[in-house]
Every structure is written in structure tokens, then in C-alpha cells.
Coordinates of C-alpha atoms and ligand atoms in Angstrom, one line a residue:
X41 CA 110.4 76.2 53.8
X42 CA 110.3 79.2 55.8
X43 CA 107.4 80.2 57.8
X44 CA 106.4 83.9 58.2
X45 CA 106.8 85.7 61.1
X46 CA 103.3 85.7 62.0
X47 CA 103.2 82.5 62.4
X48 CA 106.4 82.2 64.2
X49 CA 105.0 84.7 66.6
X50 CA 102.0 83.5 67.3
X51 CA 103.4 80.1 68.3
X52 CA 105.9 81.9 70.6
X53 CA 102.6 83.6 72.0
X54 CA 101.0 80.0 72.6
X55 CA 103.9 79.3 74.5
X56 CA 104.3 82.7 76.6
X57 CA 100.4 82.4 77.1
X58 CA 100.8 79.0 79.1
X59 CA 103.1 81.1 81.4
X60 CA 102.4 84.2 82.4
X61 CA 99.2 85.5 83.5
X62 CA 96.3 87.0 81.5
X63 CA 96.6 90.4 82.4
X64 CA 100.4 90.4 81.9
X65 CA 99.8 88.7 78.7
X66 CA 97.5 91.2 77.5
X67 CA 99.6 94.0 78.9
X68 CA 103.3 93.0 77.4
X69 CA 102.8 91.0 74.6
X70 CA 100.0 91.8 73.2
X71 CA 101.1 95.2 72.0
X72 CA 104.1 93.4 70.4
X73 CA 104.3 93.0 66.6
X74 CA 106.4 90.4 64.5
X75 CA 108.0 92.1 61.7
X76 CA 110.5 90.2 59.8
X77 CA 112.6 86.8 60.2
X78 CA 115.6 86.3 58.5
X79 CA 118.4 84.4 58.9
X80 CA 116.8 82.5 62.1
X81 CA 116.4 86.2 63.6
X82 CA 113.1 87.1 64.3
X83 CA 112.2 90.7 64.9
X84 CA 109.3 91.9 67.2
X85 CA 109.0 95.0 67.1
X86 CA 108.2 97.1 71.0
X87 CA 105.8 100.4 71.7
X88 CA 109.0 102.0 73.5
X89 CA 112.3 101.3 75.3
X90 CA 110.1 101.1 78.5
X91 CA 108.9 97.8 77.2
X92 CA 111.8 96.8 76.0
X93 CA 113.0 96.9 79.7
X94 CA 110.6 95.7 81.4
X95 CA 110.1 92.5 78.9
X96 CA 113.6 91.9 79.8
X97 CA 114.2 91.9 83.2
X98 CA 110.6 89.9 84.2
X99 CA 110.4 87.7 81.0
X100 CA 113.6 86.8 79.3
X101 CA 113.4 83.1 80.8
X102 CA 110.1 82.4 79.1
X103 CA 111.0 84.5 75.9
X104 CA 114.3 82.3 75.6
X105 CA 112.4 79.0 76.2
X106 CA 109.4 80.3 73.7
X107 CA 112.4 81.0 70.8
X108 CA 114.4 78.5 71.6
X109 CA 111.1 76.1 71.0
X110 CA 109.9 77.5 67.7
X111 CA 113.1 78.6 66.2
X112 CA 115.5 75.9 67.2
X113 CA 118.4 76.1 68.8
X114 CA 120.0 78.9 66.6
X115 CA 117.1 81.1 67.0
X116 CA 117.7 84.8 68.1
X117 CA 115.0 87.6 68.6
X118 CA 115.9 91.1 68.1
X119 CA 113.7 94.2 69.2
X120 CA 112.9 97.0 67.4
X121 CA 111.7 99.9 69.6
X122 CA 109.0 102.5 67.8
X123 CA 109.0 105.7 70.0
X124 CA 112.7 105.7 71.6
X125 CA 114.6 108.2 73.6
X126 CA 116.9 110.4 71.7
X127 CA 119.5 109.1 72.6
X128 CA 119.4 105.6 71.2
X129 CA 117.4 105.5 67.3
X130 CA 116.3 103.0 66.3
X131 CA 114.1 104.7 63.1
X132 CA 112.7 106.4 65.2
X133 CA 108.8 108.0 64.8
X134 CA 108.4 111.4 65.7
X135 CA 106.2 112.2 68.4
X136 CA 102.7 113.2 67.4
X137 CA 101.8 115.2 70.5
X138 CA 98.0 115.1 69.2
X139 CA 97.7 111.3 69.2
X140 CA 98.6 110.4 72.5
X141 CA 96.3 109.8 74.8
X142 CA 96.9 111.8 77.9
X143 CA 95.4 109.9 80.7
X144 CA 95.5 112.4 83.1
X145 CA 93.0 114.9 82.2
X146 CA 89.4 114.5 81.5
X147 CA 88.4 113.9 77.4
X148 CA 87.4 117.1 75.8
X149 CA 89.4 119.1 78.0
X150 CA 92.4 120.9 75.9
X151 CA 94.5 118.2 74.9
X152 CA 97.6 120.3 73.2
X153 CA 99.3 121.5 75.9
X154 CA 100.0 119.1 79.2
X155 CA 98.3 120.4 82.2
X156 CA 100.2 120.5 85.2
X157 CA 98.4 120.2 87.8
X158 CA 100.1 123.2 89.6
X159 CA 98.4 125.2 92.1
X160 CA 98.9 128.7 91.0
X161 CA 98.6 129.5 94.6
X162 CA 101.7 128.1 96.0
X163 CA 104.5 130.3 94.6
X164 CA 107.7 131.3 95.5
X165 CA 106.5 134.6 96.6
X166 CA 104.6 133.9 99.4
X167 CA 106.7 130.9 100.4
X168 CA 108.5 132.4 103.4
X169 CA 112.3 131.8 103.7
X170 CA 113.2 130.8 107.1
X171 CA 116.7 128.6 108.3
X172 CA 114.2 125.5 108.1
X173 CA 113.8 125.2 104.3
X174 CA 116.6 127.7 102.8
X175 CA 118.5 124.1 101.0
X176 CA 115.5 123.2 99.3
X177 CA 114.4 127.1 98.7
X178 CA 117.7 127.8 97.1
X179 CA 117.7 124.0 95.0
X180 CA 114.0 125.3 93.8
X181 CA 115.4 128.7 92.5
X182 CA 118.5 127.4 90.6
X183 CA 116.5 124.4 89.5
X184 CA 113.5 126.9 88.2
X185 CA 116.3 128.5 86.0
X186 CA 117.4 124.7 84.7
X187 CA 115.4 122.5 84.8
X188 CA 117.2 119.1 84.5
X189 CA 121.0 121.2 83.9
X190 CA 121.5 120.9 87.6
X191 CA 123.0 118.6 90.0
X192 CA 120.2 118.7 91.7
X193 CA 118.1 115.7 90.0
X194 CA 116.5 114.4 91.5
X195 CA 115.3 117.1 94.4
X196 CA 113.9 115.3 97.2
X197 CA 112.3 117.3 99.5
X198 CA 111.5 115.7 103.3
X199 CA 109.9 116.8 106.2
X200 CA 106.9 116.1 108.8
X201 CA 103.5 116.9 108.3
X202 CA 102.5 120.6 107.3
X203 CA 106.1 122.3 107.0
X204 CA 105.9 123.1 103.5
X205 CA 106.9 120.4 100.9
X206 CA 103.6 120.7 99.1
X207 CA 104.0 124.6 99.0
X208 CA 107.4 124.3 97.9
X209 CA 107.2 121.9 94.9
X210 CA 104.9 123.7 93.6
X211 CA 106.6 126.8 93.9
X212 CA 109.2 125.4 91.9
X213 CA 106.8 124.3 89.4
X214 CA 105.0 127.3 88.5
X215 CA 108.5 129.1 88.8
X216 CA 109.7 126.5 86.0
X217 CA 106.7 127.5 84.0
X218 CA 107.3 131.2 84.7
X219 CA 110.9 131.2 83.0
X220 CA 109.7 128.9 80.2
X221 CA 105.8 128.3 79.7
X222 CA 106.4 125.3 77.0
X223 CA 108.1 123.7 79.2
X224 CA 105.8 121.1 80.4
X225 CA 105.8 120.3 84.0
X226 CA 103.8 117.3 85.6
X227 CA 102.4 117.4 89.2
X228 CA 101.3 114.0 90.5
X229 CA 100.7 112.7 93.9
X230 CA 101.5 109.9 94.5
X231 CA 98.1 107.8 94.5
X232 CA 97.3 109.6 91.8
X233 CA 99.8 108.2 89.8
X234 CA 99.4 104.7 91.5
X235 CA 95.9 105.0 90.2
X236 CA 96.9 105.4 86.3
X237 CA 99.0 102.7 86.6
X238 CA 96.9 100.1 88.3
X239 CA 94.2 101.2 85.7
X240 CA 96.8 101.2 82.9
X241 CA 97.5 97.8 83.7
X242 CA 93.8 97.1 84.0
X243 CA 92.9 98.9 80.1
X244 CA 95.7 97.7 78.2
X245 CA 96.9 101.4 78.0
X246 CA 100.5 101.0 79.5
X247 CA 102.0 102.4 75.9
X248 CA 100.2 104.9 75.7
X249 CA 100.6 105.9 79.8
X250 CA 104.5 105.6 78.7
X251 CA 104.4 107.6 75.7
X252 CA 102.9 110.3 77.7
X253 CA 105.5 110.3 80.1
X254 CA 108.0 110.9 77.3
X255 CA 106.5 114.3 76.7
X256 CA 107.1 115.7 80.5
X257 CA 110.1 117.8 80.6
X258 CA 109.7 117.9 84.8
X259 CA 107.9 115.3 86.8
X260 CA 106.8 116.1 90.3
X261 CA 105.4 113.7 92.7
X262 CA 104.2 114.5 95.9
X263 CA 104.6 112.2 98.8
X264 CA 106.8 109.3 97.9
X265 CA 106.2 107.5 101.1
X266 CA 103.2 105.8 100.3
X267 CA 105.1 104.0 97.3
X268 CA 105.7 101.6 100.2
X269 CA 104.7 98.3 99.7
X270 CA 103.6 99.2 95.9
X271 CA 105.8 96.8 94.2
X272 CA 104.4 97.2 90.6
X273 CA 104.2 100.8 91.0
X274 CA 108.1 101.3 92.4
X275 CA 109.1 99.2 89.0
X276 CA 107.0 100.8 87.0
X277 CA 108.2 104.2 88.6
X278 CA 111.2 102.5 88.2
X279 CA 111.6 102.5 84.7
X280 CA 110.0 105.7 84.1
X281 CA 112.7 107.4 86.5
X282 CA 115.6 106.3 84.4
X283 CA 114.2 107.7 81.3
X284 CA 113.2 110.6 82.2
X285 CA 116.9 110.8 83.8
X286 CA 118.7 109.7 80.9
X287 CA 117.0 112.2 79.2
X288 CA 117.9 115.2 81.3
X289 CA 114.3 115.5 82.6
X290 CA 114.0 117.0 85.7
X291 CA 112.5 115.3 89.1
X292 CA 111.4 116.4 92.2
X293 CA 110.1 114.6 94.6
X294 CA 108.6 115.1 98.5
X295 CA 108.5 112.5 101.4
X296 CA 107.8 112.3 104.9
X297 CA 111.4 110.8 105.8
X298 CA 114.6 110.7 104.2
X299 CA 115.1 108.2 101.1
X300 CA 117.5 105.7 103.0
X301 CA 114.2 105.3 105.7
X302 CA 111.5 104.7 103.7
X303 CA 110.7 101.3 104.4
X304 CA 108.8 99.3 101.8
X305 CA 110.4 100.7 99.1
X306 CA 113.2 98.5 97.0
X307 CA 116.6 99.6 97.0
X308 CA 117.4 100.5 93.5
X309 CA 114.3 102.9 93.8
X310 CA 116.2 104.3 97.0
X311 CA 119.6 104.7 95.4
X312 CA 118.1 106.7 92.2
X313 CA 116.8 108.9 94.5
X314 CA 119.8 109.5 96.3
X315 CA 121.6 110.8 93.4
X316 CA 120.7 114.2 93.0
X317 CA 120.0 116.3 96.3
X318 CA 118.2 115.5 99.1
X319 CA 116.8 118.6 101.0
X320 CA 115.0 118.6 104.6
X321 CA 112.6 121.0 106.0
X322 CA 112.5 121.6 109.4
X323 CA 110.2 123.1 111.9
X324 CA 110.2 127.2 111.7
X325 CA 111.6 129.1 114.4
X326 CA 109.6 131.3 116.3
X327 CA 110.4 134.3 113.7
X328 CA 109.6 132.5 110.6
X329 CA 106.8 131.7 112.0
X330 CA 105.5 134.8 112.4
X331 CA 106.4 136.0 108.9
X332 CA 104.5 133.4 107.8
X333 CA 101.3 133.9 109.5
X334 CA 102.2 138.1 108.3
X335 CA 102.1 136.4 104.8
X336 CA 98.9 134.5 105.2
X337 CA 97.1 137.6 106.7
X338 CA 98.5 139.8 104.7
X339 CA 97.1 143.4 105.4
X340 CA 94.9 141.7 108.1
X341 CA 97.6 141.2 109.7
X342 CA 98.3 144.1 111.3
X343 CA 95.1 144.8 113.1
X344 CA 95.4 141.6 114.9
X345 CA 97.3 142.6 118.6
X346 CA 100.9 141.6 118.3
X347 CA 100.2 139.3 121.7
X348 CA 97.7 137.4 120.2
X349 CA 99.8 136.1 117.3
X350 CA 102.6 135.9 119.4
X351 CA 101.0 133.8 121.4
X352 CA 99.6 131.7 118.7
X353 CA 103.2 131.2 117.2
X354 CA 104.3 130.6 120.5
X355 CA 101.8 127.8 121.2
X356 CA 101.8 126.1 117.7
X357 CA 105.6 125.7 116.4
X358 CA 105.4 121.8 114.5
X359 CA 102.9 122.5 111.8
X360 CA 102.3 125.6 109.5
X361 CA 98.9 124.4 108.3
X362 CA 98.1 124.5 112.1
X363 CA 99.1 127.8 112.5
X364 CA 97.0 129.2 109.3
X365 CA 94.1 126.6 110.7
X366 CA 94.2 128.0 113.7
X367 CA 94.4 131.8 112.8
X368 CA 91.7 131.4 110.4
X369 CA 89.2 130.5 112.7
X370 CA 90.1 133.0 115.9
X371 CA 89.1 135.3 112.8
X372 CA 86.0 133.4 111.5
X373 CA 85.0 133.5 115.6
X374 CA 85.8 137.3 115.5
X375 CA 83.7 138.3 112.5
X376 CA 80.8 135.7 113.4
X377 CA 80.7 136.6 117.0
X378 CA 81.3 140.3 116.5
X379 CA 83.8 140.4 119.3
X380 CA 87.5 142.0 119.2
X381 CA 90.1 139.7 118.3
X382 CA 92.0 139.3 121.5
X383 CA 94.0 137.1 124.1
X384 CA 91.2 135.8 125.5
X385 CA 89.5 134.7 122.4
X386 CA 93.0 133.0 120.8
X387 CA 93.4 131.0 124.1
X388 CA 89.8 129.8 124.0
X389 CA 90.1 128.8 120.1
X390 CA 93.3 127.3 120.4
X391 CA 92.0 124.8 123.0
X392 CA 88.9 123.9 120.6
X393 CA 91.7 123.6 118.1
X394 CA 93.4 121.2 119.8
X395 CA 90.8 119.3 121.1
X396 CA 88.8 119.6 118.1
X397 CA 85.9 117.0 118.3
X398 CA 86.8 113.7 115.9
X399 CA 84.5 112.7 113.1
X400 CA 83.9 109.3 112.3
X401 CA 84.7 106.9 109.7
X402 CA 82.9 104.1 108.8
X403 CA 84.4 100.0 108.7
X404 CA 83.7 100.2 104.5
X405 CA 85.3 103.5 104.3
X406 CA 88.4 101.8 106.1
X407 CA 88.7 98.7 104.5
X408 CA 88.5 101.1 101.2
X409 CA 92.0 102.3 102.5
X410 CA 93.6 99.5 103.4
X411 CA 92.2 97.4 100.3
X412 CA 93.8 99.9 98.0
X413 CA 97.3 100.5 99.9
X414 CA 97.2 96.8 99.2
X415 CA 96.1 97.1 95.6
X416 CA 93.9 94.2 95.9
X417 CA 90.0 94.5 95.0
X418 CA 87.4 95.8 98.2
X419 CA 85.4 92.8 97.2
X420 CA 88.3 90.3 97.9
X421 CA 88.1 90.9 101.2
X422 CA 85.0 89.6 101.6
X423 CA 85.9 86.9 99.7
X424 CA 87.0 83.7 101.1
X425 CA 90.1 83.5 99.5
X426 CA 93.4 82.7 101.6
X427 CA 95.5 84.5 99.6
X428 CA 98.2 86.2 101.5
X429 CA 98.4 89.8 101.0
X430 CA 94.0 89.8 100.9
X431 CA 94.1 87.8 104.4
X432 CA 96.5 90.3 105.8
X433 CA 94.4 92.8 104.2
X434 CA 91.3 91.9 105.4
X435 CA 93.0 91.7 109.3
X436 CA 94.1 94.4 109.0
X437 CA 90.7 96.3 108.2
X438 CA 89.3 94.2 111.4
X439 CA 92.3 95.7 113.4
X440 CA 91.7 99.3 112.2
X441 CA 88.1 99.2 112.5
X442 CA 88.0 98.0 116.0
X443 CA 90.2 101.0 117.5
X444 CA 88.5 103.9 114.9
X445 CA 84.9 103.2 114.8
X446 CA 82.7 102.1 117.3
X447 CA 81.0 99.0 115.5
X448 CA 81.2 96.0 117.7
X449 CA 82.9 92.8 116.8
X450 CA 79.8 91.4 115.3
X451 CA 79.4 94.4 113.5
X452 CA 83.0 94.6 112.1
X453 CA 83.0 90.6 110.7
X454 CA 79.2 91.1 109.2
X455 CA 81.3 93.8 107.0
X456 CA 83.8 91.1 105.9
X457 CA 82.0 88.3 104.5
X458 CA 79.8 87.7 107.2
X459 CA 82.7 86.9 109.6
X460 CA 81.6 85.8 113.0
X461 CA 83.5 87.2 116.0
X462 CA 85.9 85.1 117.1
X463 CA 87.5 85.6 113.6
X464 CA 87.5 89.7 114.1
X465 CA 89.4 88.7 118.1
X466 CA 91.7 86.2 115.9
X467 CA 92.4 88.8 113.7
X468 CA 92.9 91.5 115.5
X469 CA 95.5 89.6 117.6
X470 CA 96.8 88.3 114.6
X471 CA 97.9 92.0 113.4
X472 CA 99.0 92.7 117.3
X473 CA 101.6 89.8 117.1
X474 CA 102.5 91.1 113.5
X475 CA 103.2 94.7 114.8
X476 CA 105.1 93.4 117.9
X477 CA 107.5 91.0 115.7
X478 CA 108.1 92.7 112.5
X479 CA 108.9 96.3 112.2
X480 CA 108.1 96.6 108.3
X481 CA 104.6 96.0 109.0
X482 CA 104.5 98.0 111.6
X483 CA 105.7 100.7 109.9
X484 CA 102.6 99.7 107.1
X485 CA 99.7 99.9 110.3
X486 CA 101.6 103.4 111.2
X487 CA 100.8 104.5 107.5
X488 CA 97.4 103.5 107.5
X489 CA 96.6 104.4 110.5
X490 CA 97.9 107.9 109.3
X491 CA 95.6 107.6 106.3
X492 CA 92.5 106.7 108.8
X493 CA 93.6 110.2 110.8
X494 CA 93.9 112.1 107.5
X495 CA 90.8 111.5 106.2
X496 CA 88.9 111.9 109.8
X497 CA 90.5 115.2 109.3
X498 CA 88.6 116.5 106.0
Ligands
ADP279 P1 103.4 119.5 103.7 O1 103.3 119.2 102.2 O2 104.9 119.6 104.1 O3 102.6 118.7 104.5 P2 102.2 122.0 102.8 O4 103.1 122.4 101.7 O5 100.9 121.5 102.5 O6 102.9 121.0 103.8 O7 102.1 123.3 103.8 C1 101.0 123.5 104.7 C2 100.6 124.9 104.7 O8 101.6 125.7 105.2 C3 100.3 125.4 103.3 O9 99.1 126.2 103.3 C4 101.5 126.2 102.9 O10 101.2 127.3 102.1 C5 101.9 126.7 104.3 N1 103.4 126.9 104.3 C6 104.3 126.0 104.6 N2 105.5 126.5 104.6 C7 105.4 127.8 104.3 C8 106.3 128.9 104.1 N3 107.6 128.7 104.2 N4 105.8 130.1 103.7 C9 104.5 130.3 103.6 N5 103.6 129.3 103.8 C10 104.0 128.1 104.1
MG280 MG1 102.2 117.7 101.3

């Protein structure tokens, strides 16, 4: 007698249940529906080829073993894949732009057209064009002309704090939209998008976070570095990379440090984005520098002495958001003060620039931080658990709070759980041997610590 499928399924599902955890349970299978059984074949059908994937590589053993259990030994599953890339049909459904959810914007905003996320602001005409950043200028126009038709895909764009990556991928963006406004470009940084996938993960809504990624024609994201140590993210990213390459859908992203450096991040991720071109930018010379400052000021720009701006490009050469910072306020000083922008006043606001007082950040505020670089929960760390990454977690938040606020021990442990402190000396020395022997987590304090700076910044 043959059994449906339903059933079939389901006891597959009892099975897989005992296996994997809930929330990978209710993410992967869940969404799967049984559709026919013939011939000991038994078809599930799959939101998308991303699942399909995914299913595959991290559970064939326990889909095997679940088949192999309720079928017999001669049973086979077969997938069949709803929404599919071109490419491959499998009956395919057309996409119905209206249905999908878009997670990115808020409900009841327009939902027809993809918002970008672009900042009209940065555009390639006031980007200034210097030696430092003509690859990645020249990549950005012939991309902007083809998206995706170039051999430049991906574009990664790398460079140190403030020289322009931001400005640039943007530029490219709205230039892409310039030459073709349907085509729908996606700017993401890259927590943002960590956050919609932790939370697709958390609602159940990873087809629907797929789906949408299917309608993207380019996908920028900003900042690649702190994929580091993201392992659900990088597959996730993973997966969503090859599709959108298969495709011919154009990427761009920006990092701190070229691909082959960035620690924390697996291989395969690392070799995809070797593929296309890899573009640094550099410090500006001395007369790019001053063009760009000219372009900030504009018509300003010219009633400002030619020694004082020479002297501020002189003094400030590794970061361009330092030079506007710094211009902006001799200005703001000028107007307030009513005094004449000159020498004197430059030299005195450069040295408040530089040794601008700190603001302070509080222990919650940086065990916020490190809890989510971690993606575990801010209440796990006060938990007792003993569970690797929230121990190392939670040390580390005692480390950082010891050197950036000025809480005492006592202070620090009553933030963790009521941790007496002996536990915050123990675990700050803990993270001190961990920095001193292994040059991966090192690498993950620099970050954070970088993260602490950032935000004692704004
Ligand atoms: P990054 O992302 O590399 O940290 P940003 O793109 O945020 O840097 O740039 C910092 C600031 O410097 C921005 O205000 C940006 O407009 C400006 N800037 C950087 N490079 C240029 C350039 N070549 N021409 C004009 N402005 C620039
Ligand atoms: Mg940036």
C-alpha cells in the first residue's frame, strides 16, 4: 500500500527534528513541501535554489539517514525549486515583485521600486580624481555603463579609514542609476545586512530575505571587514554571492585591507572576491588634497588665504574626512567668533582637532558591541553559561571596559552577572594571554577596539 507523501514527509521530519536544532528546523525544513512520491522517489519541493544549496551542503547526512529510514533502501528524494535563477527552470514562477516582502525598508513606505539606499550626495562629480584612487574611479565609470558586463565583478574597493571608499561606491551607485533608473541597485553596510539575516533566521523569513535578493540587479556592501568572525553570515553571504554572480549581477564591495588579509573570513568567501578586480585607494598627495578641500568649500573656498589651507593640507595628509572635519570648524570658529580666518586661528583649531577631548562610553554600551560582533544575546553574558564563544565574549567586555571607561573592577563584574573582582583581573588576563599567543584574536580585540573608538567618535 503506498503511503502519501505527507505522511512520508512528516516521518522524515520526526527524524530530521531529533537532529538538528529548533531554529534550523524551523528555518530549512519547515518551508519545505512534499509533493508527490512515485516510484520510491519522493519530491519536496524548495522556496529557491538558495535552499536547495544550503540543505545540501549542512544537511545531506541527516536527509540521507531520514530517506533511507522511511523509504528503504531504494529511496531517492528529488527537489523541485519554486523561484529559480534563469538559468536553470525548473517550472519556474514568475516573480511577483508586489508580494515579496522587502525587509529592508520600513512597511508602508513605497514598496514597488527597491530603495537603494544611496546617498545622493556622494557622486561622481565631486569625487575628486587624484593618483590615489584613479583604478577604482576608472572601474566605477565603466562599471556604471555595465553593470555586471564587465570584468570587473566583483569591485572590491580597499583602503584606510576616511580615503574615500564610502564616497566612491556610492558614486558608482547613483551613476548606475543615472544611465538606467530601473535598474535596481542595493546599498548595505555590512551590519546592516548582518542584522537581516540574524533576524531572518530569528522570523522564519529567510525565503522571503532570498527572494528579495533575487530582484537586485547591483549589490553594494560597504565594509566587508567586519564579516570577520560571522560564520553564518559569510555562508549565507556565501550563497547569495554566487547567485547573484551566476546571474551577471553586479558587486561591489569596500574593506579596510585587501581580500587575501582579512582574517576571520573563510577562504571560499576570499577567493570569490578575488575574481573580479580588486582596487586600492591610497592616501592623496598634497595636490589632491587640496582639490578636494576646493570641492568641499566650493565658492568658499577662495576667500579662505591660500596659507591657511595649505597649511591644513600640509598638516593633515591620512584622512580626507579629517581634512573636511577640520576645515569645517576653523570656519564654524570664524563665523562664531567673528574673527578673520587666518594662520593663527588654523594652527590653534588644528591642535583642538587633534587633541579633541574623548567622550565616554559606558560598560553596557561596550558589551552591546562585543555581544553582537559575537552574535550571541547581551543577556548571555550575564548568564552563567560556559559556553565558549559567550565566555570569551563576556572577557572580552571586562577587557574593553577596563582600558575605555573608568568603572572599577567591582564596577565592571556587577555589569556581568554580578561578577566579583578577581573574575574581571582573571579575565582580563585571560584576553592578554589570548592577544599575546594567537594573532586571529588579536586581530578580533583590534576590531573592536576600533568599534569602541568609532563610536566614542559620534
Ligand atoms: P571611507 O569609506 O574610506 O572611510 P569616505 O568615503 O566616508 O571614506 O570618505 C570620507 C570623506 O571624505 C567623505 O566626506 C568623502 O566625501 C570625502 N572624500 C574622500 N575621497 C574624496 C575624493 N576623492 N573627492 C572628494 N571627497 C572625498
Ligand atoms: Mg566607509
Amino acid at each position: 500500500m503506498m503511503e502519501s507523501y505527507d505522511t512520508l514527509w512528516d516521518n522524515c521530519l520526526t527524524i530530521i527534528k531529533k537532529n538538528v536544532n529548533e531554529k534550523s528546523f524551523n528555518t530549512w525544513f519547515k518551508p519545505i513541501k512534499p509533493i508527490r512520491h512515485e516510484n520510491s522517489v519522493l519530491t519536496i519541493q524548495v522556496p529557491n535554489k538558495f535552499f536547495y544549496d544550503w540543505i545540501e551542503e549542512h544537511y545531506l547526512n541527516i536527509l540521507k539517514k531520514s530517506i533511507y529510514q522511511v523509504l528503504g533502501p531504494s529511496g531517492q528524494l528529488e527537489y523541485k525549486i519554486v523561484v529559480d535563477t534563469p538559468t536553470k527552470v525548473h517550472e519556474p514562477k514568475p516573480f511577483d515583485r508586489k508580494s515579496i516582502k522587502n525587509p529592508f525598508v520600513i512597511p508602508g513606505l513605497k514598496k514597488s521600486k527597491i530603495p537603494s539606499n544611496l546617498n545622493p550626495k556622494y557622486t561622481f562629480k565631486n569625487y575628486v580624481e587624484g593618483d590615489c584612487n584613479r583604478l577604482g574611479k576608472s572601474a566605477g565609470d565603466a562599471i556604471s555603463k555595465k553593470p555586471g558586463g564587465t570584468a570587473f565583478n566583483p569591485l572590491v574597493i580597499y583602503g584606510g579609514v576616511g580615503l574615500g571608499k564610502t564616497h566612491l561606491a556610492h558614486a558608482i551607485g547613483n551613476s548606475i542609476k543615472e544611465y538606467d533608473p530601473e535598474h535596481n541597485v542595493l546599498y548595505l553596510t555590512t551590519e546592516s545586512f548582518t542584522t537581516q539575516i540574524v533576524n531572518a533566521i530569528k522570523n522564519n523569513t529567510m525565503d522571503d530575505l532570498l527572494n528579495y535578493f533575487g530582484l537586485i540587479d547591483t549589490l553594494i556592501v560597504d565594509d566587508i571587514q567586519f564579516l570577520a568572525g560571522r560564520e553564518k553570515t559569510q555562508d549565507i553571504f556565501f550563497n547569495i554571492f554566487n547567485q547573484l554572480q551566476q546571474t551577471n549581477k553586479q558587486i561591489i564591495l569596500t574593506s579596510d585591507k585587501p581580500p587575501k588579509d582579512l582574517e576571520g573570513v573563510k577562504e571560499r568567501l576570499i577567493n570569490r572576491f578575488k575574481w573580479g578586480l580588486t582596487a586600492d585607494v591610497k592616501p592623496p598627495d598634497f595636490e589632491t588634497r587640496l582639490a578636494i578641500l576646493e570641492e568641499k568649500i566650493g565658492e568658499d573656498f577662495a576667500k579662505i588665504p591660500k596659507k591657511v589651507t595649505e597649511y591644513i593640507c600640509f598638516n593633515i595628509k591620512s584622512n580626507i574626512r579629517e581634512l573636511e572635519g577640520v576645515l569645517i570648524s576653523l570656519m564654524a570658529h570664524a563665523s562664531l567668533n567673528d574673527k578673520e580666518i587666518d594662520l593663527e586661528l588654523a594652527k590653534e583649531v588644528i591642535q583642538k582637532f587633534i587633541t579633541q577631548e574623548n567622550k565616554t562610553i559606558s560598560v553596557q554600551n561596550i558589551a552591546k558591541l562585543v555581544a553582537d560582533h559575537f552574535e550571541v544575546p547581551m543577556e548571555k553574558l550575564n548568564s552563567k553559561t560556559r559556553k565558549r564563544n559567550v565566555v570569551i565574549a563576556r572577557q572580552l567586555s571586562m577587557f574593553l571596559a577596563k582600558n575605555y571607561t573608568k568603572s572599577s573592577l567591582k564596577t565592571i563584574g556587577h555589569n556581568f552577572g554580578g561578577k566579583d573582582h578577581s573574575t574581571v583581573i582573571y579575565s582580563i588576563k585571560t584576553v592578554q594571554n589570548l592577544i599575546d599567543t594567537d594573532s586571529l584574536f588579536k586581530d578580533t580585540v583590534a576590531e573592536l577596539e576600533k568599534k569602541v573608538e568609532m563610536s566614542l567618535l559620534h
